[in-house]
Short mmCIF file of C-alpha atoms in Angstrom, two decimals:
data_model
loop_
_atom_site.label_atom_id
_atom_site.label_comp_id
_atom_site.label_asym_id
_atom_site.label_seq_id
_atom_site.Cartn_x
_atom_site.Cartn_y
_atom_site.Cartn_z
CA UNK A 1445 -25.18 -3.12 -8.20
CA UNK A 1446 -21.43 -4.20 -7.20
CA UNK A 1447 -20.23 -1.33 -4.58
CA UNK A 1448 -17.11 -0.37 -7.53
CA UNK A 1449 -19.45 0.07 -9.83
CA UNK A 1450 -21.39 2.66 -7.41
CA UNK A 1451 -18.63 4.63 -6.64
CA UNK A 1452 -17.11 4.79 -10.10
CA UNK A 1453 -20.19 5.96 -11.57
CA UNK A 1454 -20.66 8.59 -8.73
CA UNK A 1455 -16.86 9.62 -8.98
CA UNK A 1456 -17.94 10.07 -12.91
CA UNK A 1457 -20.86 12.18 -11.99
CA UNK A 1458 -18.91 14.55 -9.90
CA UNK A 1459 -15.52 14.96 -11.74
CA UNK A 1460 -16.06 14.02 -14.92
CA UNK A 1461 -14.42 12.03 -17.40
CA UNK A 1462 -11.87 12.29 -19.93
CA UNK A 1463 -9.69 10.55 -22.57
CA UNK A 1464 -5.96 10.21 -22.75
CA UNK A 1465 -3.22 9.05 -25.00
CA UNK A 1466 -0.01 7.09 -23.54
CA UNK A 1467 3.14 7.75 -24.80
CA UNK A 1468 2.32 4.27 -26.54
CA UNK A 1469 -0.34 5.83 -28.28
CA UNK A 1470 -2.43 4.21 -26.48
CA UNK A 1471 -6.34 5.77 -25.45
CA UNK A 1472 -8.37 5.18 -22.57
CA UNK A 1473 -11.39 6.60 -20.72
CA UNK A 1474 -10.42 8.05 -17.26
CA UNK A 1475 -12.05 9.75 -14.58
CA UNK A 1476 -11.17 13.44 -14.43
CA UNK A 1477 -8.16 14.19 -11.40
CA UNK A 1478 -8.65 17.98 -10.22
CA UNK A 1479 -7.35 16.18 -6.99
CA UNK A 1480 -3.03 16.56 -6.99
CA UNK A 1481 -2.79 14.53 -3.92
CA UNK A 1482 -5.21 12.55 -1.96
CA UNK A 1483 -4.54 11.47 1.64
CA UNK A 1484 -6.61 10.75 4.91
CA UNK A 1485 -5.95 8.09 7.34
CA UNK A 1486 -5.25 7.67 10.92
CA UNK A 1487 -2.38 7.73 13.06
CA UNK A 1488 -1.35 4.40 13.38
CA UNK A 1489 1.20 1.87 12.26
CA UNK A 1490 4.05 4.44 11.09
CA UNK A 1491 2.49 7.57 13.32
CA UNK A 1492 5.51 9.83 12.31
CA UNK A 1493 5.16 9.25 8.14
CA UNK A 1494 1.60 9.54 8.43
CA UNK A 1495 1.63 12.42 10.40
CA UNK A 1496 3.91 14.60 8.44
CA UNK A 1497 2.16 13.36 4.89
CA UNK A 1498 -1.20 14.59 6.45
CA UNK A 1499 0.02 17.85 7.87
CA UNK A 1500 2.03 18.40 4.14
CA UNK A 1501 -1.44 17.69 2.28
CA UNK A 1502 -3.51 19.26 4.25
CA UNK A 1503 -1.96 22.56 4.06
CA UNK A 1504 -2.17 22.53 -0.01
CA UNK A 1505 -4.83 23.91 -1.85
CA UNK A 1506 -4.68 21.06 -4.86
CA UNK A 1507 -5.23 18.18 -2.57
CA UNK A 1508 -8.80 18.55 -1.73
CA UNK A 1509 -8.30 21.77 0.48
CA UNK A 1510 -10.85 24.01 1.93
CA UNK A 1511 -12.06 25.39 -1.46
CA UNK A 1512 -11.72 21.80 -3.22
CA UNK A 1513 -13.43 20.12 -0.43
CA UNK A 1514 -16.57 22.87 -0.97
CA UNK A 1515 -16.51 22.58 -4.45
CA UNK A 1516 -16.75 19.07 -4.93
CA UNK A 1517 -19.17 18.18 -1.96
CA UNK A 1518 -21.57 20.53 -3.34
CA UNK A 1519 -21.04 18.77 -6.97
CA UNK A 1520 -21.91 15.37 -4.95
CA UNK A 1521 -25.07 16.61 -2.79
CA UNK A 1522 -26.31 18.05 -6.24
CA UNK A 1523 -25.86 14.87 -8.24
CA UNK A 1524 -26.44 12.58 -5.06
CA UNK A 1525 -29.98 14.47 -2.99
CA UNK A 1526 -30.63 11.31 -1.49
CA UNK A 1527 -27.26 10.08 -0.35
CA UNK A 1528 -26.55 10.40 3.58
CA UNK A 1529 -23.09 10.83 3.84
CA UNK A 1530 -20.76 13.50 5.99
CA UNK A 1531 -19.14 15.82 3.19
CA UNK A 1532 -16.94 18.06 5.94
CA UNK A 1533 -14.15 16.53 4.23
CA UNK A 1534 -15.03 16.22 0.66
CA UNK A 1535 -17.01 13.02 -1.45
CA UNK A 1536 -16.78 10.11 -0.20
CA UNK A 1537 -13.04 8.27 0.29
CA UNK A 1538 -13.32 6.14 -2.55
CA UNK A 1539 -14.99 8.63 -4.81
CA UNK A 1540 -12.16 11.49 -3.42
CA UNK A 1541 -9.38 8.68 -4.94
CA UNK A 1542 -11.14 7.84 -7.93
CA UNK A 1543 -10.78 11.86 -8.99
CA UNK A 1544 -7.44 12.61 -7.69
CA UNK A 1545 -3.90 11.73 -9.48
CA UNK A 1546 -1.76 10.36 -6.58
CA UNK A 1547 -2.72 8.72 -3.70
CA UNK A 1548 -0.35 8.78 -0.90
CA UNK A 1549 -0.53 5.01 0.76
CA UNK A 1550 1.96 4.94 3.73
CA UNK A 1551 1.93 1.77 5.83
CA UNK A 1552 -0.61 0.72 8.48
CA UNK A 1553 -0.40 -2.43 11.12
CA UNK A 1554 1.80 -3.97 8.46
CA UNK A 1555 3.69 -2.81 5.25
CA UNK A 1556 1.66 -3.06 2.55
CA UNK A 1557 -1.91 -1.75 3.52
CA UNK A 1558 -5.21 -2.54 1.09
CA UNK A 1559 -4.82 1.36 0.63
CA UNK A 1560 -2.49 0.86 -2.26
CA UNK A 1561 -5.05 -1.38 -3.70
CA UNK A 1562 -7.68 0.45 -3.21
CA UNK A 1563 -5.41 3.31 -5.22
CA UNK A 1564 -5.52 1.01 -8.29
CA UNK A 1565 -8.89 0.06 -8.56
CA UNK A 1566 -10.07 3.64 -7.71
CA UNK A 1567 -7.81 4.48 -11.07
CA UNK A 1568 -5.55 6.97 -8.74
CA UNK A 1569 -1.79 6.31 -9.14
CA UNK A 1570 -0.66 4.97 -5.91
CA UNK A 1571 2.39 6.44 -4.45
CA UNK A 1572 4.10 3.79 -1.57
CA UNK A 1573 5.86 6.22 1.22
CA UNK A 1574 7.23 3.11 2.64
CA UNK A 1575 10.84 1.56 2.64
CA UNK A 1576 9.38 -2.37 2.58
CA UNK A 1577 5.78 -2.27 1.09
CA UNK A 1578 5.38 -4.35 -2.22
CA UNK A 1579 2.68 -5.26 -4.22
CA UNK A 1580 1.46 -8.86 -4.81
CA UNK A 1581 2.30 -11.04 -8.20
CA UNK A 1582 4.87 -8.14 -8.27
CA UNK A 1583 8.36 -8.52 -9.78
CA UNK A 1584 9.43 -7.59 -6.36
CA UNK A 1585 8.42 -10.79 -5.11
CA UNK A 1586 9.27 -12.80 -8.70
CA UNK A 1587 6.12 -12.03 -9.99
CA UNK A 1588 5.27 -10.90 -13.25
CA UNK A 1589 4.09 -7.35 -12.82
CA UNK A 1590 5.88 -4.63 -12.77
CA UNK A 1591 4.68 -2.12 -10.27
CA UNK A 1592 6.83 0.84 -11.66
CA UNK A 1593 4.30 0.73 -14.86
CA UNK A 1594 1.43 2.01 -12.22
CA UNK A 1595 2.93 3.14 -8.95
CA UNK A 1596 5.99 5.46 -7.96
CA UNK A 1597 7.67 4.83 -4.37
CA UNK A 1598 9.48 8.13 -2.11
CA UNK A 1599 11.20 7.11 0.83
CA UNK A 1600 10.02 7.49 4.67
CA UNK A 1601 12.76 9.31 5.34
CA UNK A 1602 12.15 12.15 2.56
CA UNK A 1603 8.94 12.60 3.88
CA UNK A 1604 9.57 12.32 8.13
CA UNK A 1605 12.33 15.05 7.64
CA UNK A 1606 9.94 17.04 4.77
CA UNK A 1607 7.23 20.19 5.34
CA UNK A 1608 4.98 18.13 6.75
CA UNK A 1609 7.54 16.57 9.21
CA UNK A 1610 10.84 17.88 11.27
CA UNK A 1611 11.18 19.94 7.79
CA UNK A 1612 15.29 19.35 8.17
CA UNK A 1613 16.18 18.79 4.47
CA UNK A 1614 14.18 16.37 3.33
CA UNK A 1615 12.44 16.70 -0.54
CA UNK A 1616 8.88 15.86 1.48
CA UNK A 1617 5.88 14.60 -0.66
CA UNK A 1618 4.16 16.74 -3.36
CA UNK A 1619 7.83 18.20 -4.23
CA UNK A 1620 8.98 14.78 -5.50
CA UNK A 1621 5.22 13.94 -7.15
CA UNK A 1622 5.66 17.44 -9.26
CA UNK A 1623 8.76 16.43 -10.84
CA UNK A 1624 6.45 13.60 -12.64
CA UNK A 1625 6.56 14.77 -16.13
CA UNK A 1626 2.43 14.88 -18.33
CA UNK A 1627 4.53 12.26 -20.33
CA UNK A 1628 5.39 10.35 -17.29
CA UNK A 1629 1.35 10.66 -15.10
CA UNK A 1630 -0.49 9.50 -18.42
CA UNK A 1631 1.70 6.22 -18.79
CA UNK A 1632 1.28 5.45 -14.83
CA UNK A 1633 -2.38 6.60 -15.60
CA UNK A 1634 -2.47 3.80 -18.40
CA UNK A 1635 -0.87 1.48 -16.03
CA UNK A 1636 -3.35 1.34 -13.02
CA UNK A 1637 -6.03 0.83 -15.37
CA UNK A 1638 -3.99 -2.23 -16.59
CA UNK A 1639 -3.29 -3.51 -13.40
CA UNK A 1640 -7.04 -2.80 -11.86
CA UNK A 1641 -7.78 -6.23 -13.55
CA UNK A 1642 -5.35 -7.80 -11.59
CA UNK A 1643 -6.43 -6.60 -8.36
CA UNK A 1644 -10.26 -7.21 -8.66
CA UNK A 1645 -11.98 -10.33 -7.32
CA UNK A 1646 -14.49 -9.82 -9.39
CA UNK A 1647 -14.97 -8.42 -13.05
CA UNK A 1648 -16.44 -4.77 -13.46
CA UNK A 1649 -20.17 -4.53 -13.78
CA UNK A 1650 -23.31 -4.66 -12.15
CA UNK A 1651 -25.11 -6.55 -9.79
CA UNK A 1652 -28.24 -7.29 -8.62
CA UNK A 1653 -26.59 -8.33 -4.96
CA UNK A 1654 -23.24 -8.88 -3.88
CA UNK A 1655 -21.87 -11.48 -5.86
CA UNK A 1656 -20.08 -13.27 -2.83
CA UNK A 1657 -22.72 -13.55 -0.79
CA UNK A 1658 -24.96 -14.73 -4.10
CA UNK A 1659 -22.39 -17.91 -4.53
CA UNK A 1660 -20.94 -15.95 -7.72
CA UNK A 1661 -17.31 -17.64 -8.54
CA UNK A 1662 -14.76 -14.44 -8.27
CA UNK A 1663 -14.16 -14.01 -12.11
CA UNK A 1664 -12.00 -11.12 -11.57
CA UNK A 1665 -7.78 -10.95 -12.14
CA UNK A 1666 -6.66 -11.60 -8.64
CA UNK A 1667 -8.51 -15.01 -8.72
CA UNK A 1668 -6.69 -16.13 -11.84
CA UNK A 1669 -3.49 -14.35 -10.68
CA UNK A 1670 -3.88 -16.02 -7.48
CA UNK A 1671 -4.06 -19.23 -9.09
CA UNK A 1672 -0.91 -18.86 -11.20
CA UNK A 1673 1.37 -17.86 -8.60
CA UNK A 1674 0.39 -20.83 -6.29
CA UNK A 1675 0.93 -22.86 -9.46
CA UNK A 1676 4.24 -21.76 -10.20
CA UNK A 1677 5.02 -22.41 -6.34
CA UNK A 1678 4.84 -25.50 -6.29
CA UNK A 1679 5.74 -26.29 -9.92
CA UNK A 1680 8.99 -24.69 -9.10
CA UNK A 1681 11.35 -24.74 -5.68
CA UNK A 1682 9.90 -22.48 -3.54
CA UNK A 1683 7.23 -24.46 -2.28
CA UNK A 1684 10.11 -26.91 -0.77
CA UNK A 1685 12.19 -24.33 0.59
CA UNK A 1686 9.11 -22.27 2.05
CA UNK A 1687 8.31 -25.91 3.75
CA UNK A 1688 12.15 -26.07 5.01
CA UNK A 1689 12.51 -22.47 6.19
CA UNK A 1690 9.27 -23.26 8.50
CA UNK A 1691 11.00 -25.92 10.48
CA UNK A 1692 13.73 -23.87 11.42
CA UNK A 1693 13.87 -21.16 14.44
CA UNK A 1694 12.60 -17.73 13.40
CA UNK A 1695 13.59 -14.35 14.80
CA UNK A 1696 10.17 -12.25 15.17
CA UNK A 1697 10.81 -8.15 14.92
CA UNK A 1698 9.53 -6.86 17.98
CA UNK A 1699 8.97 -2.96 16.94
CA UNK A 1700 7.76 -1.21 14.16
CA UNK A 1701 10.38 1.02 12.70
CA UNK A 1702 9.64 3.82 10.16
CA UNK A 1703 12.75 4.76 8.56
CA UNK A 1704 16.00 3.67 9.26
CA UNK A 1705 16.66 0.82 12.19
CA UNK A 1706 19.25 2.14 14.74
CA UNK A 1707 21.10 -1.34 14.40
CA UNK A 1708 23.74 -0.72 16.72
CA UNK A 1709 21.44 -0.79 19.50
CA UNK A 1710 19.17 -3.32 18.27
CA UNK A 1711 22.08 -5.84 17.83
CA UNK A 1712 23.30 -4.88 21.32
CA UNK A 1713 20.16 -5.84 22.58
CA UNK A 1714 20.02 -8.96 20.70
CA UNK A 1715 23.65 -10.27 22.13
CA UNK A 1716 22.78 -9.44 25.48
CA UNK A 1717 19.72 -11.96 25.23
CA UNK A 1718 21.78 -13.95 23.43
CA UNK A 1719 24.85 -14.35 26.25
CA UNK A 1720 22.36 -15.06 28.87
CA UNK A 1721 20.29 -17.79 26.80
CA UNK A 1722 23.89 -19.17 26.15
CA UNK A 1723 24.29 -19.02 29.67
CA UNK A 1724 21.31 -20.81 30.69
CA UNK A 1725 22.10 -23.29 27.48
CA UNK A 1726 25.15 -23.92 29.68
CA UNK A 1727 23.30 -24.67 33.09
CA UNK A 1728 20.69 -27.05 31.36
CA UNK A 1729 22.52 -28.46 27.80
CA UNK A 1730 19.53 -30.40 26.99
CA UNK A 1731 17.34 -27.66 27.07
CA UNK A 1732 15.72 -27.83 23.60
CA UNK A 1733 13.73 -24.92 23.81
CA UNK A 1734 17.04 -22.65 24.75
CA UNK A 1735 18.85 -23.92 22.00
CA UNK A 1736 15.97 -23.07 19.28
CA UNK A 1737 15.87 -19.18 20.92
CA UNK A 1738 19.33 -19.17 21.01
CA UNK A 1739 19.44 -19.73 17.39
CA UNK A 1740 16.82 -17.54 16.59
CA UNK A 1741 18.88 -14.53 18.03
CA UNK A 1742 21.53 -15.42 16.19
CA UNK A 1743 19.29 -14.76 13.14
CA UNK A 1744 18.55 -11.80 14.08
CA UNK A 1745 21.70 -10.51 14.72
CA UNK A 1746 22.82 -11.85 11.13
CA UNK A 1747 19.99 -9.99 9.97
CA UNK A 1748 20.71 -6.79 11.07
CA UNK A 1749 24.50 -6.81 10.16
CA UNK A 1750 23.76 -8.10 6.69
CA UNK A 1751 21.52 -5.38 6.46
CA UNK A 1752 18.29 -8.00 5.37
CA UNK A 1753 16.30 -5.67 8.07
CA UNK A 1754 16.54 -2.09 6.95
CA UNK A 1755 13.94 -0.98 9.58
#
């Protein structure tokens, strides 16, 4: 059997299912979400957003706290004798998503982390706390899709200066997910199981053995999806000016910011590299390589005072 198709039918088994109407009028099947919130993850990439949307979730009741976390683990063992997994936190991660309502999906190594995917296929509304994260075939990167139909974004900094943070003013995480209206969930709710499709190598169903390693073609949305965009790359002009902006000097962030850049210092930092490569450029004027860095700073400083780097 595919691994989604495990989990789903597990996640069913323990929560539940249930029907609801969009404000379209729409009706689909969904697994029940007794879950509020669902978060676990470790402390790395942004340490500080993580930190404070663990500490904020952990201390609420509705987002798979002590009595949640007993409650549904015994569900699982009941309906699963034979599975061998540790429950001190709850069913399984992908089972936990599958029956909670939002899914908090701050950024790891890079900005956007397979967690938000993972949100969407598990049918749990994904909720970006980043300031740069998108989604791919999005409209935020010309795509088609529009990820406000199945995902809602709150800032880093609402969350870093929340309850679960410095708590110095800021609206923090499950404040800002309450004000979602029933109205508002159900159509998000409607949405990720729109844009699942999109997301899935392959289709929905069962298997007899993984179908990658058993040569099956990926039949799923992101395959077609995939397809289309590269299509329309090169169809169009980006594919030229993607080729263009490759053979030109590139400044490479050297630190992972979470919230807002302090870009007086980092531009301070960047002309005094910049003065002494000009310096050197002075010493040796046929130095190629000095000329490319030197230009590369430059970028970077343009960056950061046209505000392109926010972080």
């Amino acid at each position: 059997r595919e691994p989604g198709a495990v989990w789903k039918d597990k996640a069913a088994r323990t929560f539940g299912t249930a029907n609801i109407t969009t404000p379209e009028g729409r009706t689909t099947t969904i697994i029940n979400k007794p879950i509020f919130a669902y978060y676990t993850g470790g402390n790395h990439g942004c340490v500080n957003v993580r930190s404070a949307i663990g500490k904020e979730v952990m201390n609420d009741e509705r987002c798979l706290g002590q009595a949640q976390r007993r409650e549904f683990a015994d569900k699982f063992k009941r309906a699963f004798p034979r599975d061998r997994v540790d429950l001190s936190r709850g069913p399984p991660r992908q089972v936990s998503m599958s029956g909670a309502q939002f899914c908090a999906c701050p950024e790891g190594d890079s900005p956007s982390a397979k967690r938000q995917y993972d949100a969407v296929v598990t049918g749990c509304i994904p909720v970006l706390v980043s300031n740069d994260a998108v989604y791919a075939f999005s409209t935020e990167n010309q795509g088609s899709m529009d990820p406000d139909s199945f995902s809602l974004r709150v800032s880093e900094e609402s969350v870093v200066a929340g309850p679960g943070g410095s708590n110095s003013g800021g609206a923090g995480l499950l404040a800002q997910l309450e004000k979602a209206s029933p109205e508002r969930v159900a159509s998000l709710q409607a949405g990720v199981e729109d844009a699942a499709w999109h997301y899935r190598y392959y289709s929905e169903g069962s298997y007899p053995a993984d179908p990658l390693l058993d040569s099956r073609f990926p039949d799923g949305g992101a395959t077609a999806m995939l397809i289309k965009e590269l299509e329309r790359r090169v169809g169009g002009g980006r594919a030229k000016a993607c080729a263009t902006e490759r053979m030109e000097p590139h400044y490479f962030l050297r630190f992972q910011y979470c919230g807002a850049a302090n870009v007086a210092r980092e531009v301070g930092n960047l002309e005094r590299a910049l003065h002494q490569k000009q310096a050197g450029l002075e010493a040796r004027p046929g130095d190629h390589k000095l000329a490319s860095e030197i230009k590369a700073l430059q970028k970077g400083i343009d960056a950061y005072r046209g505000k392109w780097i926010s972080r």
